[in-house]
Amino acid sequence: MRVAIQRKILIVLVMSAIAVMTGPFGTFSELVLVERLAYWPLALAGVSTIIISIVHLFLMRLPESWHPVLRILLGSFVAGPFGAAWLLGIDMVMRGETFTAFNFGFRWVFVTVIGFGISLVEGYFRPRLLAQIDASKAAADTPETAPEPEPPLFIRNLDPDLGADLISITTQDHYLDVVTAKGESRILKRMSDALAELNGFPGMQIHRSHWVALDAVERVEKDGRKCLVVLKNGTTLPVSRPNVPVLTEALENR
């Protein structure tokens, strides 16, 4: 997550530098260099924060059955008036613009289109491209030359100090509590997205709120009609009834 934030900041800085030098949308003739140095970073940073926040909210809160592209589109559209208000406010202060329906509507369309395009790349195509690249690298490895297996894509969400030795993942509202052999962390992510990034990792979802690594399971216990797993770190987690035979078979074959 830290790397993703740093990448977004770098993109805004690069775009600001280009805009300051080229002066698009009439800012080259209307604003001197010093004014553009304030105008473009302020405009782009504000609009980017609005778009990223609202689109991320729509991706996390709208039903998972809705296609991600539709959630991104709706988030970009809703972010439009907020971004338009931000841009028009700056233009009114620094460029003498007036508040009219056209000025507001033009900026709304502009923010929506640009926001949708950038969010589509960052929130939809880029994660899937990275997953495909990782899958292609894994498929290209041969037994003779295969190095140590690459950690799952999900590990990129964690601090490097936590390592890649996963033990369990538990949902807490819109967050995930991730436990590894070296510690634990809470991240903003849905279980469904985590499972997609854990594809191929030896583990399974034992309950709608819990995922465990098979190697971390110490034993399976019965408590009346309930079934529980005891992990090697001492944690006890429930197993939903339909997953009991699946878990039993997976533990036998691990």
mmCIF file of C-alpha atoms in Angstrom:
data_model
loop_
_atom_site.group_PDB
_atom_site.id
_atom_site.type_symbol
_atom_site.label_atom_id
_atom_site.label_comp_id
_atom_site.label_asym_id
_atom_site.label_seq_id
_atom_site.Cartn_x
_atom_site.Cartn_y
_atom_site.Cartn_z
ATOM 1 C CA MET A 1 0.000 0.000 0.000
ATOM 2 C CA ARG A 2 2.866 2.373 0.834
ATOM 3 C CA VAL A 3 4.415 1.741 -2.588
ATOM 4 C CA ALA A 4 1.091 2.448 -4.319
ATOM 5 C CA ILE A 5 0.728 5.803 -2.506
ATOM 6 C CA GLN A 6 4.298 6.764 -3.407
ATOM 7 C CA ARG A 7 3.628 5.896 -7.061
ATOM 8 C CA LYS A 8 0.485 8.064 -7.128
ATOM 9 C CA ILE A 9 2.365 11.000 -5.572
ATOM 10 C CA LEU A 10 5.119 10.628 -8.162
ATOM 11 C CA ILE A 11 2.572 10.605 -10.991
ATOM 12 C CA VAL A 12 0.971 13.819 -9.677
ATOM 13 C CA LEU A 13 4.388 15.498 -9.394
ATOM 14 C CA VAL A 14 5.354 14.522 -12.940
ATOM 15 C CA MET A 15 2.006 15.669 -14.350
ATOM 16 C CA SER A 16 2.314 18.944 -12.434
ATOM 17 C CA ALA A 17 5.811 19.570 -13.775
ATOM 18 C CA ILE A 18 4.655 18.961 -17.354
ATOM 19 C CA ALA A 19 1.608 21.209 -16.904
ATOM 20 C CA VAL A 20 3.694 24.004 -15.360
ATOM 21 C CA MET A 21 6.052 24.004 -18.340
ATOM 22 C CA THR A 22 3.448 23.584 -21.118
ATOM 23 C CA GLY A 23 0.606 25.643 -19.582
ATOM 24 C CA PRO A 24 -2.438 23.768 -20.966
ATOM 25 C CA PHE A 25 -6.009 25.192 -20.979
ATOM 26 C CA GLY A 26 -4.749 28.745 -21.433
ATOM 27 C CA THR A 27 -2.686 28.857 -18.246
ATOM 28 C CA PHE A 28 0.516 29.566 -20.196
ATOM 29 C CA SER A 29 -0.779 32.951 -21.375
ATOM 30 C CA GLU A 30 -2.891 33.795 -18.325
ATOM 31 C CA LEU A 31 -0.466 32.842 -15.556
ATOM 32 C CA VAL A 32 3.198 33.571 -15.120
ATOM 33 C CA LEU A 33 5.612 30.757 -14.215
ATOM 34 C CA VAL A 34 5.430 31.381 -10.458
ATOM 35 C CA GLU A 35 1.623 31.307 -10.562
ATOM 36 C CA ARG A 36 1.634 28.086 -12.586
ATOM 37 C CA LEU A 37 3.988 26.555 -10.001
ATOM 38 C CA ALA A 38 1.221 27.044 -7.452
ATOM 39 C CA TYR A 39 -1.795 26.483 -9.712
ATOM 40 C CA TRP A 40 -1.062 23.074 -11.225
ATOM 41 C CA PRO A 41 0.230 21.152 -8.166
ATOM 42 C CA LEU A 42 -2.714 22.500 -6.159
ATOM 43 C CA ALA A 43 -5.241 21.628 -8.870
ATOM 44 C CA LEU A 44 -3.900 18.161 -9.677
ATOM 45 C CA ALA A 45 -3.253 17.136 -6.061
ATOM 46 C CA GLY A 46 -6.771 18.135 -5.016
ATOM 47 C CA VAL A 47 -8.540 16.474 -7.947
ATOM 48 C CA SER A 48 -6.412 13.314 -7.652
ATOM 49 C CA THR A 49 -7.209 12.988 -3.937
ATOM 50 C CA ILE A 50 -10.938 13.390 -4.617
ATOM 51 C CA ILE A 51 -10.981 10.854 -7.460
ATOM 52 C CA ILE A 52 -8.839 8.251 -5.681
ATOM 53 C CA SER A 53 -10.857 8.487 -2.457
ATOM 54 C CA ILE A 54 -14.305 8.266 -4.029
ATOM 55 C CA VAL A 55 -13.450 5.578 -6.604
ATOM 56 C CA HIS A 56 -11.773 3.481 -3.899
ATOM 57 C CA LEU A 57 -14.874 3.886 -1.724
ATOM 58 C CA PHE A 58 -17.121 2.707 -4.571
ATOM 59 C CA LEU A 59 -14.873 -0.288 -5.277
ATOM 60 C CA MET A 60 -15.012 -1.340 -1.617
ATOM 61 C CA ARG A 61 -18.639 -0.557 -0.713
ATOM 62 C CA LEU A 62 -20.715 -1.355 -3.811
ATOM 63 C CA PRO A 63 -21.907 -4.976 -4.233
ATOM 64 C CA GLU A 64 -19.157 -7.336 -5.314
ATOM 65 C CA SER A 65 -21.483 -8.752 -7.988
ATOM 66 C CA TRP A 66 -21.174 -5.430 -9.856
ATOM 67 C CA HIS A 67 -18.339 -5.449 -12.368
ATOM 68 C CA PRO A 68 -15.289 -3.446 -11.201
ATOM 69 C CA VAL A 69 -15.420 -1.282 -14.345
ATOM 70 C CA LEU A 70 -18.998 -0.262 -13.509
ATOM 71 C CA ARG A 71 -17.987 0.597 -9.929
ATOM 72 C CA ILE A 72 -15.059 2.664 -11.229
ATOM 73 C CA LEU A 73 -17.334 4.489 -13.697
ATOM 74 C CA LEU A 74 -19.899 5.337 -11.004
ATOM 75 C CA GLY A 75 -17.161 6.470 -8.632
ATOM 76 C CA SER A 76 -15.624 8.703 -11.308
ATOM 77 C CA PHE A 77 -19.009 10.239 -12.114
ATOM 78 C CA VAL A 78 -19.751 10.987 -8.454
ATOM 79 C CA ALA A 79 -16.242 12.413 -7.999
ATOM 80 C CA GLY A 80 -16.897 14.741 -10.959
ATOM 81 C CA PRO A 81 -18.832 17.554 -9.200
ATOM 82 C CA PHE A 82 -16.451 17.598 -6.233
ATOM 83 C CA GLY A 83 -13.436 17.815 -8.526
ATOM 84 C CA ALA A 84 -15.206 20.407 -10.678
ATOM 85 C CA ALA A 85 -15.941 22.557 -7.618
ATOM 86 C CA TRP A 86 -12.276 22.333 -6.573
ATOM 87 C CA LEU A 87 -10.994 23.340 -10.026
ATOM 88 C CA LEU A 88 -13.527 26.122 -10.512
ATOM 89 C CA GLY A 89 -12.746 27.533 -7.064
ATOM 90 C CA ILE A 90 -9.045 27.726 -7.933
ATOM 91 C CA ASP A 91 -9.850 29.282 -11.323
ATOM 92 C CA MET A 92 -12.084 31.880 -9.699
ATOM 93 C CA VAL A 93 -9.286 32.884 -7.326
ATOM 94 C CA MET A 94 -6.302 32.711 -9.679
ATOM 95 C CA ARG A 95 -7.769 33.271 -13.157
ATOM 96 C CA GLY A 96 -10.839 35.432 -12.555
ATOM 97 C CA GLU A 97 -13.337 32.807 -13.746
ATOM 98 C CA THR A 98 -17.019 33.152 -12.817
ATOM 99 C CA PHE A 99 -19.378 30.459 -11.590
ATOM 100 C CA THR A 100 -21.669 29.458 -14.460
ATOM 101 C CA ALA A 101 -23.437 26.221 -15.349
ATOM 102 C CA PHE A 102 -21.160 25.799 -18.362
ATOM 103 C CA ASN A 103 -17.943 26.356 -16.409
ATOM 104 C CA PHE A 104 -19.034 23.898 -13.746
ATOM 105 C CA GLY A 105 -20.418 21.332 -16.200
ATOM 106 C CA PHE A 106 -17.316 21.412 -18.402
ATOM 107 C CA ARG A 107 -15.092 20.686 -15.433
ATOM 108 C CA TRP A 108 -17.445 17.945 -14.209
ATOM 109 C CA VAL A 109 -17.174 16.150 -17.563
ATOM 110 C CA PHE A 110 -13.417 16.707 -17.655
ATOM 111 C CA VAL A 111 -12.862 15.291 -14.140
ATOM 112 C CA THR A 112 -15.157 12.319 -14.820
ATOM 113 C CA VAL A 113 -13.461 11.347 -18.098
ATOM 114 C CA ILE A 114 -9.897 11.809 -16.850
ATOM 115 C CA GLY A 115 -10.697 10.166 -13.512
ATOM 116 C CA PHE A 116 -12.333 7.176 -15.160
ATOM 117 C CA GLY A 117 -9.384 6.647 -17.509
ATOM 118 C CA ILE A 118 -6.729 6.843 -14.799
ATOM 119 C CA SER A 119 -8.762 4.789 -12.302
ATOM 120 C CA LEU A 120 -9.429 2.134 -14.935
ATOM 121 C CA VAL A 121 -5.699 1.715 -15.528
ATOM 122 C CA GLU A 122 -4.698 1.819 -11.843
ATOM 123 C CA GLY A 123 -7.641 -0.026 -10.308
ATOM 124 C CA TYR A 124 -8.496 -2.606 -12.973
ATOM 125 C CA PHE A 125 -5.928 -3.224 -15.712
ATOM 126 C CA ARG A 126 -2.707 -2.805 -13.722
ATOM 127 C CA PRO A 127 -3.501 -5.342 -10.932
ATOM 128 C CA ARG A 128 -4.603 -7.910 -13.495
ATOM 129 C CA LEU A 129 -1.539 -7.322 -15.638
ATOM 130 C CA LEU A 130 0.723 -7.853 -12.625
ATOM 131 C CA ALA A 131 -1.134 -11.059 -11.765
ATOM 132 C CA GLN A 132 -0.768 -12.322 -15.362
ATOM 133 C CA ILE A 133 2.941 -11.493 -15.360
ATOM 134 C CA ASP A 134 3.423 -13.392 -12.102
ATOM 135 C CA ALA A 135 1.454 -16.351 -13.483
ATOM 136 C CA SER A 136 3.486 -16.350 -16.705
ATOM 137 C CA LYS A 137 6.752 -16.332 -14.771
ATOM 138 C CA ALA A 138 5.571 -19.234 -12.641
ATOM 139 C CA ALA A 139 4.474 -21.231 -15.709
ATOM 140 C CA ALA A 140 7.811 -20.605 -17.456
ATOM 141 C CA ASP A 141 9.848 -22.063 -14.586
ATOM 142 C CA THR A 142 11.101 -25.601 -15.137
ATOM 143 C CA PRO A 143 11.866 -28.141 -12.372
ATOM 144 C CA GLU A 144 15.583 -28.019 -13.222
ATOM 145 C CA THR A 145 15.937 -24.252 -13.047
ATOM 146 C CA ALA A 146 12.997 -23.290 -10.840
ATOM 147 C CA PRO A 147 14.097 -20.949 -8.034
ATOM 148 C CA GLU A 148 12.323 -20.556 -4.741
ATOM 149 C CA PRO A 149 8.591 -20.037 -5.423
ATOM 150 C CA GLU A 150 7.555 -16.417 -5.675
ATOM 151 C CA PRO A 151 5.316 -15.235 -2.818
ATOM 152 C CA PRO A 152 1.671 -14.662 -3.781
ATOM 153 C CA LEU A 153 0.590 -11.268 -5.084
ATOM 154 C CA PHE A 154 -1.198 -10.704 -1.775
ATOM 155 C CA ILE A 155 2.146 -10.367 0.060
ATOM 156 C CA ARG A 156 2.696 -7.004 -1.691
ATOM 157 C CA ASN A 157 0.025 -5.550 0.615
ATOM 158 C CA LEU A 158 2.121 -6.275 3.718
ATOM 159 C CA ASP A 159 5.115 -4.618 5.288
ATOM 160 C CA PRO A 160 8.285 -6.516 4.225
ATOM 161 C CA ASP A 161 9.143 -7.063 7.907
ATOM 162 C CA LEU A 162 6.144 -9.417 8.213
ATOM 163 C CA GLY A 163 7.609 -11.847 5.689
ATOM 164 C CA ALA A 164 5.639 -14.211 3.451
ATOM 165 C CA ASP A 165 4.942 -17.071 5.897
ATOM 166 C CA LEU A 166 1.163 -16.592 6.122
ATOM 167 C CA ILE A 167 -0.825 -18.137 8.961
ATOM 168 C CA SER A 168 -4.339 -16.701 8.790
ATOM 169 C CA ILE A 169 -6.494 -13.888 7.406
ATOM 170 C CA THR A 170 -9.630 -12.656 9.183
ATOM 171 C CA THR A 171 -12.167 -10.082 8.035
ATOM 172 C CA GLN A 172 -12.962 -7.069 10.226
ATOM 173 C CA ASP A 173 -15.607 -4.943 8.460
ATOM 174 C CA HIS A 174 -13.785 -3.685 5.351
ATOM 175 C CA TYR A 175 -10.377 -4.577 6.725
ATOM 176 C CA LEU A 176 -8.361 -7.781 6.941
ATOM 177 C CA ASP A 177 -6.327 -8.872 9.950
ATOM 178 C CA VAL A 178 -3.343 -10.712 8.467
ATOM 179 C CA VAL A 179 -1.191 -12.937 10.677
ATOM 180 C CA THR A 180 2.221 -14.235 9.613
ATOM 181 C CA ALA A 181 4.956 -16.091 11.460
ATOM 182 C CA LYS A 182 6.609 -12.723 12.185
ATOM 183 C CA GLY A 183 3.647 -10.667 13.320
ATOM 184 C CA GLU A 184 0.317 -9.266 12.208
ATOM 185 C CA SER A 185 -1.132 -6.289 10.375
ATOM 186 C CA ARG A 186 -4.497 -4.783 9.427
ATOM 187 C CA ILE A 187 -5.014 -3.745 5.796
ATOM 188 C CA LEU A 188 -7.893 -2.211 3.846
ATOM 189 C CA LYS A 189 -8.984 -5.007 1.509
ATOM 190 C CA ARG A 190 -11.868 -7.396 0.929
ATOM 191 C CA MET A 191 -11.563 -11.130 1.478
ATOM 192 C CA SER A 192 -12.640 -11.853 -2.115
ATOM 193 C CA ASP A 193 -9.790 -9.715 -3.476
ATOM 194 C CA ALA A 194 -7.338 -11.366 -1.086
ATOM 195 C CA LEU A 195 -8.410 -14.829 -2.248
ATOM 196 C CA ALA A 196 -7.850 -13.831 -5.872
ATOM 197 C CA GLU A 197 -4.311 -12.687 -5.030
ATOM 198 C CA LEU A 198 -3.666 -15.898 -3.039
ATOM 199 C CA ASN A 199 -4.497 -18.127 -6.015
ATOM 200 C CA GLY A 200 -2.234 -21.180 -5.887
ATOM 201 C CA PHE A 201 -1.067 -20.630 -2.300
ATOM 202 C CA PRO A 202 -1.566 -23.745 -0.082
ATOM 203 C CA GLY A 203 -4.442 -22.519 2.043
ATOM 204 C CA MET A 204 -8.222 -22.296 2.051
ATOM 205 C CA GLN A 205 -11.138 -20.227 3.285
ATOM 206 C CA ILE A 206 -12.585 -22.253 6.164
ATOM 207 C CA HIS A 207 -15.287 -19.749 7.060
ATOM 208 C CA ARG A 208 -16.732 -16.648 5.404
ATOM 209 C CA SER A 209 -14.567 -14.576 7.771
ATOM 210 C CA HIS A 210 -11.447 -16.746 7.971
ATOM 211 C CA TRP A 211 -8.708 -18.056 5.692
ATOM 212 C CA VAL A 212 -5.847 -20.266 6.940
ATOM 213 C CA ALA A 213 -2.616 -21.599 5.487
ATOM 214 C CA LEU A 214 -2.731 -25.400 5.501
ATOM 215 C CA ASP A 215 0.797 -25.676 6.906
ATOM 216 C CA ALA A 216 -0.280 -23.525 9.871
ATOM 217 C CA VAL A 217 -3.023 -25.946 10.974
ATOM 218 C CA GLU A 218 -2.021 -27.950 14.050
ATOM 219 C CA ARG A 219 -5.205 -30.009 14.402
ATOM 220 C CA VAL A 220 -8.983 -30.055 13.937
ATOM 221 C CA GLU A 221 -11.229 -30.263 16.993
ATOM 222 C CA LYS A 222 -14.924 -30.806 17.611
ATOM 223 C CA ASP A 223 -16.827 -28.753 20.194
ATOM 224 C CA GLY A 224 -20.299 -30.228 20.202
ATOM 225 C CA ARG A 225 -21.679 -29.607 16.732
ATOM 226 C CA LYS A 226 -19.015 -27.004 16.024
ATOM 227 C CA CYS A 227 -15.766 -27.705 14.211
ATOM 228 C CA LEU A 228 -12.630 -25.724 15.031
ATOM 229 C CA VAL A 229 -9.058 -25.566 13.789
ATOM 230 C CA VAL A 230 -6.177 -24.982 16.158
ATOM 231 C CA LEU A 231 -3.286 -23.193 14.464
ATOM 232 C CA LYS A 232 0.386 -23.623 15.321
ATOM 233 C CA ASN A 233 0.421 -20.168 16.922
ATOM 234 C CA GLY A 234 -2.338 -21.262 19.331
ATOM 235 C CA THR A 235 -5.205 -19.416 17.628
ATOM 236 C CA THR A 236 -8.530 -21.245 17.364
ATOM 237 C CA LEU A 237 -10.833 -20.469 14.441
ATOM 238 C CA PRO A 238 -14.282 -21.832 13.463
ATOM 239 C CA VAL A 239 -14.851 -23.973 10.379
ATOM 240 C CA SER A 240 -18.196 -23.694 8.591
ATOM 241 C CA ARG A 241 -19.958 -27.029 8.211
ATOM 242 C CA PRO A 242 -19.706 -27.302 4.371
ATOM 243 C CA ASN A 243 -15.939 -26.728 4.573
ATOM 244 C CA VAL A 244 -15.239 -29.497 7.104
ATOM 245 C CA PRO A 245 -14.815 -32.370 4.595
ATOM 246 C CA VAL A 246 -12.904 -30.115 2.186
ATOM 247 C CA LEU A 247 -10.513 -29.050 4.933
ATOM 248 C CA THR A 248 -10.071 -32.635 6.143
ATOM 249 C CA GLU A 249 -9.142 -33.829 2.660
ATOM 250 C CA ALA A 250 -6.786 -30.864 2.105
ATOM 251 C CA LEU A 251 -4.973 -31.572 5.380
ATOM 252 C CA GLU A 252 -4.564 -35.227 4.453
ATOM 253 C CA ASN A 253 -2.998 -34.296 1.115
ATOM 254 C CA ARG A 254 -0.760 -31.455 2.267
#
